[in-house]
């Protein structure tokens, strides 16, 4: 086991399992927070949430290549392991798992996972490689850590629904907990990719949550979802977003479309929009009809 000044670090599955087995022998429960690093307060909230639910906490830092397409930002995705370790230690993490690509995907590995249901449409349409890659790496990580509970952020709502479906379908005995989205003082969802934005782009980005909040309120009032979605797309373009991939109001629990074009149950309004070369996603709850 390696160790930074802040936090013990393991880089192999064998070393990870040895540490977790030691905790188990002492009667400790185990929580897990998977990340791709470049940590911010949103990630640390997940660690603290896990700490409320388990005795010992593992966090992983792994920029997963299988969920990036060739044209995406795998090569430039921010990497800052030493700082991440310090932040994790301060949030109560007990162990950092930071494997190499070769450790996670050994030579000759051929297994893939195909996911449907909540993975269909939205991100699944615009990033068709993503959820297969997410499903594979999350399955591997959950099997490697074998935690009692794992915490994921609600900012990636569709991913959270995919992981919950995956765990249910594959009988993985880890409880999946969603933690509310952390936002800055202007309401912008915290994201590692926010670091790509210029000051001018940040001013535009901070309007995203307001547009989605208005869309959520309109959907909850019984407005036509076609109109709600179109109005929100136009509002984002007026705000200065260069392109909108989607704005969609879906059922919260499974991301299925509302059949009658109005929100007749708890929903979620989800969006993905571009500022220059940076793609932002966010979502807001849609209250069920009273």
PDB file of N, CA and C in Angstrom, residues 123-159:
ATOM      1  N   UNK A 123     -28.671  11.128 -22.853  1.00  0.00           N
ATOM      2  CA  UNK A 123     -27.233  10.891 -22.988  1.00  0.00           C
ATOM      3  C   UNK A 123     -26.952   9.668 -23.846  1.00  0.00           C
ATOM      4  N   UNK A 124     -27.820   8.668 -23.759  1.00  0.00           N
ATOM      5  CA  UNK A 124     -27.637   7.462 -24.556  1.00  0.00           C
ATOM      6  C   UNK A 124     -27.703   7.713 -26.044  1.00  0.00           C
ATOM      7  N   UNK A 125     -28.424   8.758 -26.440  1.00  0.00           N
ATOM      8  CA  UNK A 125     -28.493   9.122 -27.858  1.00  0.00           C
ATOM      9  C   UNK A 125     -27.292   9.943 -28.282  1.00  0.00           C
ATOM     10  N   UNK A 126     -26.909  10.909 -27.474  1.00  0.00           N
ATOM     11  CA  UNK A 126     -25.846  11.830 -27.878  1.00  0.00           C
ATOM     12  C   UNK A 126     -24.451  11.321 -27.535  1.00  0.00           C
ATOM     13  N   UNK A 127     -24.364  10.409 -26.584  1.00  0.00           N
ATOM     14  CA  UNK A 127     -23.079   9.783 -26.241  1.00  0.00           C
ATOM     15  C   UNK A 127     -23.296   8.271 -26.203  1.00  0.00           C
ATOM     16  N   UNK A 128     -23.516   7.657 -27.351  1.00  0.00           N
ATOM     17  CA  UNK A 128     -23.953   6.248 -27.372  1.00  0.00           C
ATOM     18  C   UNK A 128     -22.974   5.268 -26.756  1.00  0.00           C
ATOM     19  N   UNK A 129     -21.706   5.653 -26.659  1.00  0.00           N
ATOM     20  CA  UNK A 129     -20.726   4.762 -26.043  1.00  0.00           C
ATOM     21  C   UNK A 129     -20.736   4.844 -24.520  1.00  0.00           C
ATOM     22  N   UNK A 130     -21.350   5.884 -23.963  1.00  0.00           N
ATOM     23  CA  UNK A 130     -21.100   6.206 -22.562  1.00  0.00           C
ATOM     24  C   UNK A 130     -21.631   5.169 -21.590  1.00  0.00           C
ATOM     25  N   UNK A 131     -22.908   4.813 -21.691  1.00  0.00           N
ATOM     26  CA  UNK A 131     -23.483   3.994 -20.638  1.00  0.00           C
ATOM     27  C   UNK A 131     -22.976   2.561 -20.659  1.00  0.00           C
ATOM     28  N   UNK A 132     -22.582   2.057 -21.802  1.00  0.00           N
ATOM     29  CA  UNK A 132     -21.924   0.757 -21.808  1.00  0.00           C
ATOM     30  C   UNK A 132     -20.627   0.817 -21.028  1.00  0.00           C
ATOM     31  N   UNK A 133     -19.861   1.897 -21.226  1.00  0.00           N
ATOM     32  CA  UNK A 133     -18.618   2.073 -20.493  1.00  0.00           C
ATOM     33  C   UNK A 133     -18.845   2.293 -19.016  1.00  0.00           C
ATOM     34  N   UNK A 134     -19.856   3.105 -18.674  1.00  0.00           N
ATOM     35  CA  UNK A 134     -20.193   3.331 -17.273  1.00  0.00           C
ATOM     36  C   UNK A 134     -20.620   2.025 -16.611  1.00  0.00           C
ATOM     37  N   UNK A 135     -21.491   1.273 -17.281  1.00  0.00           N
ATOM     38  CA  UNK A 135     -21.976   0.023 -16.702  1.00  0.00           C
ATOM     39  C   UNK A 135     -20.834  -0.947 -16.445  1.00  0.00           C
ATOM     40  N   UNK A 136     -19.879  -1.023 -17.366  1.00  0.00           N
ATOM     41  CA  UNK A 136     -18.763  -1.946 -17.196  1.00  0.00           C
ATOM     42  C   UNK A 136     -17.885  -1.529 -16.021  1.00  0.00           C
ATOM     43  N   UNK A 137     -17.500  -0.252 -15.983  1.00  0.00           N
ATOM     44  CA  UNK A 137     -16.578   0.164 -14.920  1.00  0.00           C
ATOM     45  C   UNK A 137     -17.261   0.158 -13.550  1.00  0.00           C
ATOM     46  N   UNK A 138     -18.544   0.537 -13.484  1.00  0.00           N
ATOM     47  CA  UNK A 138     -19.237   0.515 -12.201  1.00  0.00           C
ATOM     48  C   UNK A 138     -19.407  -0.923 -11.708  1.00  0.00           C
ATOM     49  N   UNK A 139     -19.742  -1.838 -12.596  1.00  0.00           N
ATOM     50  CA  UNK A 139     -19.850  -3.242 -12.202  1.00  0.00           C
ATOM     51  C   UNK A 139     -18.526  -3.753 -11.656  1.00  0.00           C
ATOM     52  N   UNK A 140     -17.445  -3.443 -12.350  1.00  0.00           N
ATOM     53  CA  UNK A 140     -16.133  -3.873 -11.885  1.00  0.00           C
ATOM     54  C   UNK A 140     -15.802  -3.259 -10.521  1.00  0.00           C
ATOM     55  N   UNK A 141     -16.022  -1.964 -10.375  1.00  0.00           N
ATOM     56  CA  UNK A 141     -15.695  -1.299  -9.116  1.00  0.00           C
ATOM     57  C   UNK A 141     -16.533  -1.834  -7.956  1.00  0.00           C
ATOM     58  N   UNK A 142     -17.823  -2.029  -8.186  1.00  0.00           N
ATOM     59  CA  UNK A 142     -18.664  -2.555  -7.116  1.00  0.00           C
ATOM     60  C   UNK A 142     -18.236  -3.962  -6.728  1.00  0.00           C
ATOM     61  N   UNK A 143     -17.840  -4.776  -7.696  1.00  0.00           N
ATOM     62  CA  UNK A 143     -17.344  -6.115  -7.386  1.00  0.00           C
ATOM     63  C   UNK A 143     -15.988  -6.063  -6.689  1.00  0.00           C
ATOM     64  N   UNK A 144     -15.164  -5.100  -7.060  1.00  0.00           N
ATOM     65  CA  UNK A 144     -13.837  -4.987  -6.461  1.00  0.00           C
ATOM     66  C   UNK A 144     -13.907  -4.522  -5.011  1.00  0.00           C
ATOM     67  N   UNK A 145     -14.732  -3.517  -4.747  1.00  0.00           N
ATOM     68  CA  UNK A 145     -14.828  -2.963  -3.396  1.00  0.00           C
ATOM     69  C   UNK A 145     -15.752  -3.794  -2.515  1.00  0.00           C
ATOM     70  N   UNK A 146     -16.837  -4.295  -3.095  1.00  0.00           N
ATOM     71  CA  UNK A 146     -17.842  -5.066  -2.356  1.00  0.00           C
ATOM     72  C   UNK A 146     -18.345  -4.280  -1.140  1.00  0.00           C
ATOM     73  N   UNK A 147     -18.717  -3.038  -1.393  1.00  0.00           N
ATOM     74  CA  UNK A 147     -19.179  -2.151  -0.329  1.00  0.00           C
ATOM     75  C   UNK A 147     -20.628  -2.446   0.044  1.00  0.00           C
ATOM     76  N   UNK A 148     -20.993  -2.015   1.240  1.00  0.00           N
ATOM     77  CA  UNK A 148     -22.386  -2.108   1.664  1.00  0.00           C
ATOM     78  C   UNK A 148     -23.236  -1.046   0.980  1.00  0.00           C
ATOM     79  N   UNK A 149     -22.638   0.126   0.760  1.00  0.00           N
ATOM     80  CA  UNK A 149     -23.371   1.246   0.185  1.00  0.00           C
ATOM     81  C   UNK A 149     -22.439   2.019  -0.736  1.00  0.00           C
ATOM     82  N   UNK A 150     -22.962   2.512  -1.844  1.00  0.00           N
ATOM     83  CA  UNK A 150     -22.209   3.375  -2.751  1.00  0.00           C
ATOM     84  C   UNK A 150     -23.044   4.615  -3.028  1.00  0.00           C
ATOM     85  N   UNK A 151     -22.379   5.783  -3.071  1.00  0.00           N
ATOM     86  CA  UNK A 151     -23.079   7.058  -3.207  1.00  0.00           C
ATOM     87  C   UNK A 151     -22.723   7.696  -4.548  1.00  0.00           C
ATOM     88  N   UNK A 152     -23.747   8.102  -5.278  1.00  0.00           N
ATOM     89  CA  UNK A 152     -23.605   8.757  -6.577  1.00  0.00           C
ATOM     90  C   UNK A 152     -24.333  10.095  -6.535  1.00  0.00           C
ATOM     91  N   UNK A 153     -23.876  11.056  -7.327  1.00  0.00           N
ATOM     92  CA  UNK A 153     -24.498  12.367  -7.362  1.00  0.00           C
ATOM     93  C   UNK A 153     -25.735  12.406  -8.246  1.00  0.00           C
ATOM     94  N   UNK A 154     -26.723  13.187  -7.833  1.00  0.00           N
ATOM     95  CA  UNK A 154     -27.953  13.326  -8.618  1.00  0.00           C
ATOM     96  C   UNK A 154     -27.769  14.230  -9.837  1.00  0.00           C
ATOM     97  N   UNK A 155     -26.641  14.956  -9.925  1.00  0.00           N
ATOM     98  CA  UNK A 155     -26.432  15.770 -11.118  1.00  0.00           C
ATOM     99  C   UNK A 155     -26.457  14.893 -12.374  1.00  0.00           C
ATOM    100  N   UNK A 156     -25.890  13.714 -12.282  1.00  0.00           N
ATOM    101  CA  UNK A 156     -25.936  12.740 -13.374  1.00  0.00           C
ATOM    102  C   UNK A 156     -27.132  11.810 -13.129  1.00  0.00           C
ATOM    103  N   UNK A 157     -28.324  12.383 -13.218  1.00  0.00           N
ATOM    104  CA  UNK A 157     -29.530  11.637 -12.845  1.00  0.00           C
ATOM    105  C   UNK A 157     -29.705  10.391 -13.695  1.00  0.00           C
ATOM    106  N   UNK A 158     -29.492  10.508 -14.993  1.00  0.00           N
ATOM    107  CA  UNK A 158     -29.677   9.346 -15.848  1.00  0.00           C
ATOM    108  C   UNK A 158     -28.671   8.254 -15.482  1.00  0.00           C
ATOM    109  N   UNK A 159     -27.436   8.634 -15.213  1.00  0.00           N
ATOM    110  CA  UNK A 159     -26.439   7.659 -14.793  1.00  0.00           C
ATOM    111  C   UNK A 159     -26.859   6.978 -13.493  1.00  0.00           C
TER     112      UNK A 159
END
